[in-house]
């Protein structure tokens, strides 16, 4: 009998959801109230819109095109370290953008390894700044994501099909056409749409590698209008454009974007009988080596340069590290206060709704929200005084959709299994959370907290609007060092930031696993 | 006295009516074909299934809309009666205080209940470390400390082997006899009925019939019951 019992109070969940809506809508209303449509769009605004769409399109295109052979190779090969590599594909999600940018600069930058090599060969140098750099960085972040999602798709193909293909002695091309092409046709559009939407609201990459009239995204244009011209009207107008564009794209893509699975279980390779030929092995080996190199070499560069840089870091870096730690802890706490009641509410309803929340979160622009709150706070007090709490809150809001996706399914199962017995025992409110829900959800909560902590630690977004010279988070301080060409100190800060972000994730995840219920 | 006055349950296309009086201290077996609504009837008594019409009255007090935790009954389900992440002692302690704030006397009661079901030496273990029969005993120890006037069993021993199931039923019979509680249990086995039930509630064709004495009914079953028993 499918009895439905709801021992979880829904009141606090509904109020928290309402609070989230108020926080986002409030920012939107503030932005709308200041948006000056009178002057219309300047040519540079049109250029920013075109560039935003174009770079997102290219990023999605290259990420998916390159991910197909990588996922294909990973799906049909088994080798030592395959599990580690698949796990590493999840790492860019918690990797601070600015750290990755510094790593890419070390490899592809003006005096980077690639240009040293080209110089040695007598070839002209390449520049990372401009659209090629923005797309390169986006591919760096989204190639692993696309690979993971495609790999998920590959694993939905039953092993029996490949067995059948082996019995029929299908050629590699026939295997691709009969089994893999239909699969790709099903999965690729959604993956490409997801990456397109993510890249539409890209800020930190454009800030560091883009800029100028020909490589400015909308998000960056908002920042420039705000920071350089202090033209709130124009920042607000661009925010509205950004919201319409990213929100519209997310809504259009709503039906094809795949579920983002955060869990593991992808390290299970299919047993395959096809593709045993030497050339195919060589090809797959090269693809995997190249992809791994593309991901790992920049990270190695960060570590190598950071070790020497860490000794020359100014004291301000340590101060900023403290601020980042505070922001990270605060945003985990805020998120817990918001996400837990909301998850309780969503889980005690029938399935659905969560996906929509997730996509709205993806499309919401942190700089739009930041601009809105700045407009609200500015007349009341100095916004810089609130820089850190506001950053923590916005980071929490940005992580909310992912976190709900992680904890709601498990909470739903827990209520399904133990809802009735908790009711016969009269367990409600805090005792229910304390003795049943929190212990049952420990691994998910640890993972979610780790994700939030790491994202918040490495975020370079809304803080750029609110900070003054006295207040900075570590990513911002690192950006300032880069801007002042103190690359050695910046490298040290990057290593510190990398360790802090990964450490935050690892620590929370480990605590969750430690308390994992039997 | 627990009275079901003109009860009607409607879940989708499913309908069940019941009108009966149940005396405390008696043991009732609920039998009938699969899908007839035996579990649903117990769920309605416990407050998990809403009634479309009728009242549930306990000692002249209307408990029709009382939440499950505030009814004079406790129920054991087919599965998930124990929390796998809590120790045996904690699982039993929840029967006394849902917030787990146990006084010294409370703890003594938990220990005594565990001793009564033969698990005094397993108190610190998690349910996963116990056998199926021991897990049932933990659940019964909690029923014991809850000390409600009614104990409802929705086939909690279905997964146990025949000998172990009978052993558990005997333990249940002993416990309710000691505490003076009434017992209402769903079963599929005529053997169980003869073993511990005083009365039988036959559920079939959308109706839960008023209880009849077990021995006589099983010896001279009416045609519908005969068809079910085979």
CSV table of N, CA and C in Angstrom, one decimal, chain A residues 85 235 276 317 339 381 389 438 441:
chain,number,residue,atom,x,y,z
A,85,UNK,N,41.2,8.7,-13.3
A,85,UNK,CA,41.0,9.7,-14.4
A,85,UNK,C,39.5,10.1,-14.4
A,235,UNK,N,24.6,49.3,-16.0
A,235,UNK,CA,24.8,48.0,-15.4
A,235,UNK,C,23.5,47.3,-15.3
A,276,UNK,N,39.1,-4.2,-30.9
A,276,UNK,CA,40.3,-4.9,-30.4
A,276,UNK,C,41.5,-4.6,-31.3
A,317,UNK,N,47.8,38.4,1.1
A,317,UNK,CA,47.3,37.1,0.6
A,317,UNK,C,46.7,36.3,1.7
A,339,UNK,N,18.7,25.1,2.4
A,339,UNK,CA,18.5,23.9,1.6
A,339,UNK,C,17.8,22.8,2.4
A,381,UNK,N,23.8,51.9,3.4
A,381,UNK,CA,25.1,51.8,4.0
A,381,UNK,C,26.1,51.6,3.0
A,389,UNK,N,29.7,39.0,3.6
A,389,UNK,CA,28.4,38.3,3.8
A,389,UNK,C,27.6,38.2,2.5
A,438,UNK,N,19.3,13.5,9.5
A,438,UNK,CA,20.7,13.9,9.4
A,438,UNK,C,21.6,12.7,9.3
A,441,UNK,N,21.4,11.0,5.9
A,441,UNK,CA,21.9,11.8,4.8
A,441,UNK,C,23.3,12.2,4.9
